[in-house]
Amino acid sequence: MKEHLRASLRDINPDFSQNDIETGLQCFDFKKYKAKDLITKEGSLADYLFFANSSITRCYYLDEKGEEITLWMKPEKTFIAEYKSFTSQLKSQFNLQFYEDTEVLMINRVNLLQLFKNNNNWAMFGILLTEQLHVTLIDVFVNLLANDATRNYQYIQSAFPRFLQVAPLKDIASMLQVSQVTLSRIRSGTQLKG
């Protein structure tokens, strides 16, 4: 698992030396989570940046009717946090949940900021990760606004096929902002375009 983390760190910042990475890895904790475990709960502080080995992560909240509304999903082997709470240190508005049993490497905010302060390559990692997240956020908004649900489903189907294998239909529908009936029609190819 640490090899996957090392590779992901280098993907984001190719300038990392082996020593930089090993110094940083000493600050990460290892933990096992079960399917459906929440790693951030609405109303709590998000103090950790997570790297899940084998589970897709979902971000959701409860609407006024108590129904779960899925905002986004992230694939395994990516960095995950409820970033608004993590950076602002305000209570989270959202829940982060693993869909599957997984091993996780995680670093708390205090230790990560210390790495940023003491090591230029870790500071650059923080900048590049933030840029990557910003671009991803723009892409999500552009897709949601510019594309219809059918095209967004096709994008998920081609770019993130495991989402469709692992996530319940209701969560995919919620993320695409359509009903489960509409999503079923899209999946069967009977959705009328209008």
Rosetta silent file (secondary structure, phi, psi, omega in degrees, C-alpha in Angstrom):
SEQUENCE: MKEHLRASLRDINPDFSQNDIETGLQCFDFKKYKAKDLITKEGSLADYLFFANSSITRCYYLDEKGEEITLWMKPEKTFIAEYKSFTSQLKSQFNLQFYEDTEVLMINRVNLLQLFKNNNNWAMFGILLTEQLHVTLIDVFVNLLANDATRNYQYIQSAFPRFLQVAPLKDIASMLQVSQVTLSRIRSGTQLKG
SCORE:     score description
SCORE:     0.000 S_00000001
   1 L     0.000  -38.388  178.676    0.000    0.000    0.000 S_00000001
   2 H   -63.177  -30.004  177.276    2.835    2.404    0.754 S_00000001
   3 H   -64.212  -39.739  176.909    4.103    1.841   -2.787 S_00000001
   4 H   -64.175  -40.336  178.192    0.780    3.117   -4.157 S_00000001
   5 H   -65.314  -44.764  177.860    1.025    6.141   -1.887 S_00000001
   6 H   -57.398  -44.568 -179.471    4.620    6.810   -2.972 S_00000001
   7 H   -63.520  -41.839  179.431    3.556    6.611   -6.631 S_00000001
   8 H   -66.390  -39.288  176.428    0.620    8.977   -6.057 S_00000001
   9 H   -60.881  -44.078 -179.755    2.828   11.465   -4.241 S_00000001
  10 H   -70.172  -30.975  175.768    5.294   11.421   -7.161 S_00000001
  11 H   -62.132  -38.315 -178.922    2.446   11.750   -9.684 S_00000001
  12 H   -79.557  -42.994  178.440    1.440   14.984   -7.988 S_00000001
  13 L  -131.611   94.672 -178.824    4.972   16.248   -7.321 S_00000001
  14 L   -63.962  -13.432 -178.344    7.661   14.562   -9.448 S_00000001
  15 L   -81.570   -4.717  178.034   10.362   16.526   -7.587 S_00000001
  16 L   -57.151  132.719  169.496    9.967   14.475   -4.407 S_00000001
  17 L   -87.078  164.054  176.704   13.209   12.803   -3.382 S_00000001
  18 H   -59.865  -40.165  179.544   13.117    9.372   -1.802 S_00000001
  19 H   -64.166  -41.761  177.256   14.179   10.991    1.476 S_00000001
  20 H   -56.617  -48.536 -176.796   11.350   13.571    1.267 S_00000001
  21 H   -64.351  -46.876 -177.962    8.789   10.817    0.798 S_00000001
  22 H   -63.845  -37.064  175.771   10.146    8.587    3.541 S_00000001
  23 H   -61.026  -44.571  179.644   10.229   11.533    5.965 S_00000001
  24 H   -67.256  -39.985 -177.998    6.589   12.258    5.145 S_00000001
  25 H   -60.915  -27.187  177.631    5.476    8.639    5.347 S_00000001
  26 L   -64.381  -19.625 -178.831    6.569    8.553    8.988 S_00000001
  27 L   -90.261   -7.900 -179.462    3.750   11.044    9.674 S_00000001
  28 L   -88.169  141.721  174.637    1.045    8.820    8.162 S_00000001
  29 E  -103.032  150.779  177.655   -1.035    6.467   10.293 S_00000001
  30 E  -104.118  137.850  177.616   -2.380    3.122    9.099 S_00000001
  31 E  -151.986  150.349  174.494   -5.975    2.114    9.768 S_00000001
  32 E  -106.220  137.678  176.875   -8.505   -0.436    8.511 S_00000001
  33 E  -122.882  151.753  176.392  -12.074    0.576    7.767 S_00000001
  34 L   -96.046  158.162  174.426  -15.155   -1.514    7.068 S_00000001
  35 L   -53.770  138.861  178.972  -17.638   -0.944    4.254 S_00000001
  36 L    79.699   -3.161  177.442  -20.068    1.865    5.110 S_00000001
  37 L   -63.844  138.787  173.271  -17.737    3.365    7.723 S_00000001
  38 E   -88.769  132.460  176.428  -17.874    7.143    7.950 S_00000001
  39 E  -102.606  -18.823  170.656  -14.476    8.812    7.948 S_00000001
  40 E  -140.012  133.963  179.972  -15.920   12.299    8.374 S_00000001
  41 L  -113.053  140.460  174.289  -19.271   13.010    9.987 S_00000001
  42 L   -52.321  132.584  179.722  -21.451   16.034    9.456 S_00000001
  43 L    92.584   -6.562  178.341  -20.951   18.356   12.429 S_00000001
  44 L  -110.661  167.569  176.261  -17.404   17.160   13.193 S_00000001
  45 L   -83.761  137.590  173.819  -14.015   18.538   12.190 S_00000001
  46 L   -90.144  101.832 -174.409  -12.262   16.918    9.251 S_00000001
  47 L  -101.144   -3.448 -172.800   -8.758   16.559   10.626 S_00000001
  48 E  -126.631  145.925  166.068   -7.307   13.987    8.218 S_00000001
  49 E  -100.312  124.985 -173.939   -6.209   13.626    4.623 S_00000001
  50 E  -108.092  151.694  171.576   -6.902   10.013    3.628 S_00000001
  51 E  -133.663  100.532 -176.386   -5.444    7.678    1.018 S_00000001
  52 E   -87.713  132.797 -177.407   -7.719    4.628    0.656 S_00000001
  53 L   -73.794  -41.678 -168.361   -6.173    1.540   -0.882 S_00000001
  54 L  -141.422   20.277 -179.594   -9.223   -0.255   -2.223 S_00000001
  55 L  -129.960  141.655  168.037  -12.472    1.626   -1.701 S_00000001
  56 L   -73.230  143.427  179.473  -14.431    4.248   -3.544 S_00000001
  57 E  -111.948  141.980  178.408  -15.355    7.145   -1.258 S_00000001
  58 E  -120.209  139.405  172.477  -18.653    8.984   -1.275 S_00000001
  59 E  -109.469  127.243  179.947  -19.416   12.488   -0.013 S_00000001
  60 E  -148.866  167.613  173.777  -23.035   13.090    0.948 S_00000001
  61 E  -139.103  168.462  176.892  -25.350   15.085    3.177 S_00000001
  62 E  -100.390  127.830  178.205  -28.875   14.682    4.522 S_00000001
  63 L   -79.687 -175.512 -175.809  -31.517   16.954    3.025 S_00000001
  64 L   -64.668  -19.329  176.945  -34.452   18.442    4.962 S_00000001
  65 L   -91.582   -0.913 -178.851  -36.395   15.171    4.500 S_00000001
  66 L    83.885   11.490  178.769  -33.513   13.135    5.903 S_00000001
  67 L   -88.593  143.727 -179.538  -32.633   11.659    2.487 S_00000001
  68 E   -77.820  127.997  177.981  -29.001   11.154    1.526 S_00000001
  69 E  -114.181  115.638 -178.832  -27.840   13.406   -1.312 S_00000001
  70 E   -83.535  125.079  178.706  -24.580   12.283   -2.942 S_00000001
  71 E   -90.591  -47.101 -178.451  -22.319   15.150   -4.004 S_00000001
  72 E  -157.715  164.977  173.155  -19.329   13.264   -5.355 S_00000001
  73 E  -131.440  150.082  176.493  -17.403   10.018   -5.403 S_00000001
  74 E  -128.780  142.321  178.906  -13.664    9.478   -5.610 S_00000001
  75 L   -72.954  166.846  174.940  -11.866    6.343   -6.761 S_00000001
  76 L   -63.369  164.065  178.688   -9.496    4.342   -4.630 S_00000001
  77 L    58.522   38.522  172.364   -5.828    5.343   -4.454 S_00000001
  78 L  -132.350  161.026  178.337   -6.595    9.068   -4.423 S_00000001
  79 E   -81.571  134.824 -173.328   -6.276   11.683   -1.701 S_00000001
  80 E  -135.276  137.693  170.007   -9.555   12.349    0.066 S_00000001
  81 L  -160.656  162.829  167.161  -10.757   14.807    2.657 S_00000001
  82 L   -87.682   89.147 -163.610  -13.776   16.934    3.327 S_00000001
  83 H   -62.978  -32.095  179.681  -11.588   19.794    2.159 S_00000001
  84 H   -62.859  -47.840  178.121  -13.743   22.713    3.295 S_00000001
  85 H   -67.866  -41.117 -178.076  -13.669   21.518    6.901 S_00000001
  86 H   -59.462  -43.784 -176.724  -10.070   20.317    6.602 S_00000001
  87 H   -84.529  -37.098 -176.803   -8.760   23.699    5.458 S_00000001
  88 H   -87.477  -18.832 -174.722  -11.085   26.047    7.363 S_00000001
  89 L    59.948   31.871  169.952  -11.266   23.930   10.535 S_00000001
  90 L   -98.276  158.875  179.747  -15.011   24.552   10.657 S_00000001
  91 L   -60.620  141.599 -177.404  -17.431   21.719   11.366 S_00000001
  92 L   -69.507  142.814  173.474  -18.152   19.603    8.314 S_00000001
  93 L   -92.236   -6.094 -169.909  -21.415   19.966    6.426 S_00000001
  94 L  -131.509  165.657  173.510  -20.930   16.546    4.845 S_00000001
  95 E  -110.697  139.411  170.875  -20.286   12.878    5.517 S_00000001
  96 E  -113.384  133.258 -173.318  -17.495   10.908    3.847 S_00000001
  97 E  -137.594  140.252  171.434  -18.054    7.169    3.616 S_00000001
  98 E   -87.412  139.757  176.148  -16.188    4.164    2.259 S_00000001
  99 L   -83.216  -25.668 -172.478  -18.222    1.747    0.170 S_00000001
 100 L  -132.155  161.751  170.482  -15.896   -1.200    0.762 S_00000001
 101 L   -58.782  138.926 -179.163  -13.542   -2.620    3.362 S_00000001
 102 E  -156.945  154.465  167.836  -10.218   -0.879    2.906 S_00000001
 103 E   -94.933  145.419 -173.854   -6.834   -0.157    4.392 S_00000001
 104 E  -135.079  139.863  164.643   -6.027    3.524    4.695 S_00000001
 105 E  -106.756  134.113 -174.491   -2.968    5.668    5.185 S_00000001
 106 E  -144.097  148.810  179.775   -3.887    9.013    6.709 S_00000001
 107 E  -129.946  135.074  179.877   -2.177   12.131    7.957 S_00000001
 108 E   -80.209  161.082 -174.044   -3.643   14.680   10.326 S_00000001
 109 H   -59.646  -42.232 -178.542   -3.713   18.351    9.445 S_00000001
 110 H   -59.677  -47.377 -179.773   -1.165   19.396   12.097 S_00000001
 111 H   -67.162  -37.623  178.657    1.444   16.920   10.810 S_00000001
 112 H   -65.276  -43.728  177.963    0.743   17.805    7.174 S_00000001
 113 H   -63.626  -34.767  176.615    1.169   21.521    7.856 S_00000001
 114 H   -64.738  -41.402  175.468    4.409   20.750    9.677 S_00000001
 115 H   -61.139  -43.793  178.657    5.648   18.885    6.579 S_00000001
 116 H   -58.386  -41.995 -177.018    4.653   21.883    4.423 S_00000001
 117 H   -68.926  -37.145 -171.579    6.580   24.211    6.746 S_00000001
 118 H   -95.078  -11.520 -173.088    9.732   22.095    6.936 S_00000001
 119 L  -143.172  118.976 -177.549   10.069   20.751    3.391 S_00000001
 120 H   -59.954  -36.913 -179.262    9.695   22.648    0.113 S_00000001
 121 H   -69.887  -32.708  174.025    8.717   19.525   -1.837 S_00000001
 122 H   -71.087  -37.878  176.176    5.917   18.776    0.624 S_00000001
 123 H   -62.191  -42.234  178.006    4.793   22.416    0.398 S_00000001
 124 H   -64.452  -37.667  174.980    4.791   22.083   -3.398 S_00000001
 125 H   -56.556  -45.546  179.377    2.767   18.873   -3.047 S_00000001
 126 H   -60.193  -42.477  178.508    0.155   20.859   -1.094 S_00000001
 127 H   -64.832  -47.851 -177.466   -0.005   23.532   -3.801 S_00000001
 128 H   -66.879  -36.510  176.156   -0.210   21.008   -6.639 S_00000001
 129 H   -64.140  -42.256  178.128   -2.854   18.930   -4.852 S_00000001
 130 H   -62.228  -43.514  177.739   -4.931   22.079   -4.335 S_00000001
 131 H   -61.428  -43.360  179.464   -4.583   22.971   -8.029 S_00000001
 132 H   -60.755  -43.698  178.489   -5.596   19.438   -9.010 S_00000001
 133 H   -63.998  -39.542  179.570   -8.669   19.608   -6.774 S_00000001
 134 H   -63.311  -46.011  178.747   -9.625   22.991   -8.202 S_00000001
 135 H   -62.726  -42.493  178.437   -9.446   21.731  -11.795 S_00000001
 136 H   -60.870  -43.302  179.090  -11.468   18.628  -10.861 S_00000001
 137 H   -61.348  -43.016  177.362  -14.121   20.814   -9.238 S_00000001
 138 H   -61.879  -44.888  179.183  -14.384   22.976  -12.346 S_00000001
 139 H   -58.887  -42.255  179.408  -14.694   19.859  -14.518 S_00000001
 140 H   -62.171  -48.600 -179.172  -17.508   18.521  -12.334 S_00000001
 141 H   -63.436  -42.481  178.892  -19.439   21.787  -12.481 S_00000001
 142 H   -60.823  -45.233  179.070  -18.935   22.157  -16.233 S_00000001
 143 H   -62.624  -45.604 -178.587  -20.161   18.602  -16.820 S_00000001
 144 H   -64.055  -36.722 -177.882  -23.183   19.022  -14.562 S_00000001
 145 H   -83.957  -36.547 -173.149  -24.150   22.314  -16.162 S_00000001
 146 H   -90.599  -28.654 -175.875  -23.237   21.640  -19.795 S_00000001
 147 L  -104.917  154.964  172.465  -24.164   17.986  -20.181 S_00000001
 148 L   -84.588  173.499 -175.990  -27.406   16.159  -19.711 S_00000001
 149 H   -61.052  -34.066  179.954  -27.697   13.203  -17.343 S_00000001
 150 H   -63.355  -47.143  179.056  -27.157   10.712  -20.171 S_00000001
 151 H   -65.356  -38.841  178.271  -23.802   12.220  -21.116 S_00000001
 152 H   -65.284  -38.969  176.680  -22.756   12.468  -17.458 S_00000001
 153 H   -64.137  -42.188  179.185  -23.665    8.806  -16.946 S_00000001
 154 H   -63.676  -35.739  176.622  -21.659    7.872  -20.055 S_00000001
 155 H   -63.482  -47.815  177.814  -18.703    9.829  -18.678 S_00000001
 156 H   -59.867  -42.470 -179.063  -18.867    7.902  -15.388 S_00000001
 157 H   -59.400  -38.736 -177.616  -19.261    4.664  -17.351 S_00000001
 158 H   -87.387  -38.878 -174.717  -16.066    5.298  -19.330 S_00000001
 159 H   -88.848  -32.116 -175.096  -13.896    7.105  -16.751 S_00000001
 160 L  -136.100   60.370 -175.447  -15.026    5.443  -13.496 S_00000001
 161 H   -59.784  -27.495  179.347  -16.653    2.094  -14.299 S_00000001
 162 H   -66.825  -25.765  175.534  -16.084    0.800  -10.757 S_00000001
 163 H   -55.999  -43.309 -177.017  -18.466    3.455   -9.447 S_00000001
 164 H   -72.929  -23.095  178.229  -21.233    1.639  -11.322 S_00000001
 165 H   -82.918  -29.140 -170.223  -20.121   -1.740   -9.993 S_00000001
 166 H  -106.024  -43.553 -173.740  -19.854   -0.677   -6.348 S_00000001
 167 L   -78.815  140.590  174.650  -22.191    2.242   -5.638 S_00000001
 168 L   -61.705  150.186 -179.654  -25.926    1.681   -5.213 S_00000001
 169 H   -54.048  -39.383 -178.230  -28.092    2.957   -8.053 S_00000001
 170 H   -62.856  -33.260 -179.956  -29.700    5.526   -5.735 S_00000001
 171 H   -73.489  -39.576  176.139  -26.285    7.108   -5.018 S_00000001
 172 H   -63.157  -46.459  179.500  -25.373    7.349   -8.712 S_00000001
 173 H   -59.062  -44.820  179.986  -28.797    8.855   -9.459 S_00000001
 174 H   -61.460  -44.051  179.792  -28.413   11.348   -6.627 S_00000001
 175 H   -62.518  -36.577  179.323  -24.955   12.394   -7.825 S_00000001
 176 H   -83.939   -3.507  179.407  -26.330   12.913  -11.350 S_00000001
 177 L    61.341   43.744  175.258  -29.331   14.786   -9.909 S_00000001
 178 L  -133.384  165.696  176.643  -31.888   12.471  -11.508 S_00000001
 179 L   -76.368  163.088  176.620  -34.421    9.992  -10.167 S_00000001
 180 H   -63.534  -33.729  178.436  -33.641    6.281   -9.981 S_00000001
 181 H   -64.260  -45.510  178.813  -36.308    5.712  -12.654 S_00000001
 182 H   -62.536  -42.525  179.407  -34.590    8.166  -15.001 S_00000001
 183 H   -63.801  -39.082  176.974  -31.220    6.551  -14.321 S_00000001
 184 H   -61.173  -40.168  177.656  -32.684    3.107  -15.066 S_00000001
 185 H   -65.950  -41.073  177.864  -33.963    4.442  -18.396 S_00000001
 186 H   -61.269  -45.495 -178.948  -30.564    5.957  -19.188 S_00000001
 187 H   -62.908  -34.529 -179.428  -28.882    2.641  -18.388 S_00000001
 188 H   -86.664   -6.774  178.630  -31.280    0.729  -20.607 S_00000001
 189 L    82.951   13.573 -178.222  -30.923    3.271  -23.423 S_00000001
 190 L  -102.918    4.518 -179.873  -34.606    4.261  -23.374 S_00000001
 191 L   -68.729  126.253  177.286  -34.182    7.753  -21.961 S_00000001
 192 L   -80.159  137.147  177.270  -35.705   10.287  -24.323 S_00000001
 193 L   -94.715  136.302 -175.958  -33.560   13.318  -25.015 S_00000001
 194 L  -135.400    0.000    0.000  -35.408   16.561  -25.008 S_00000001
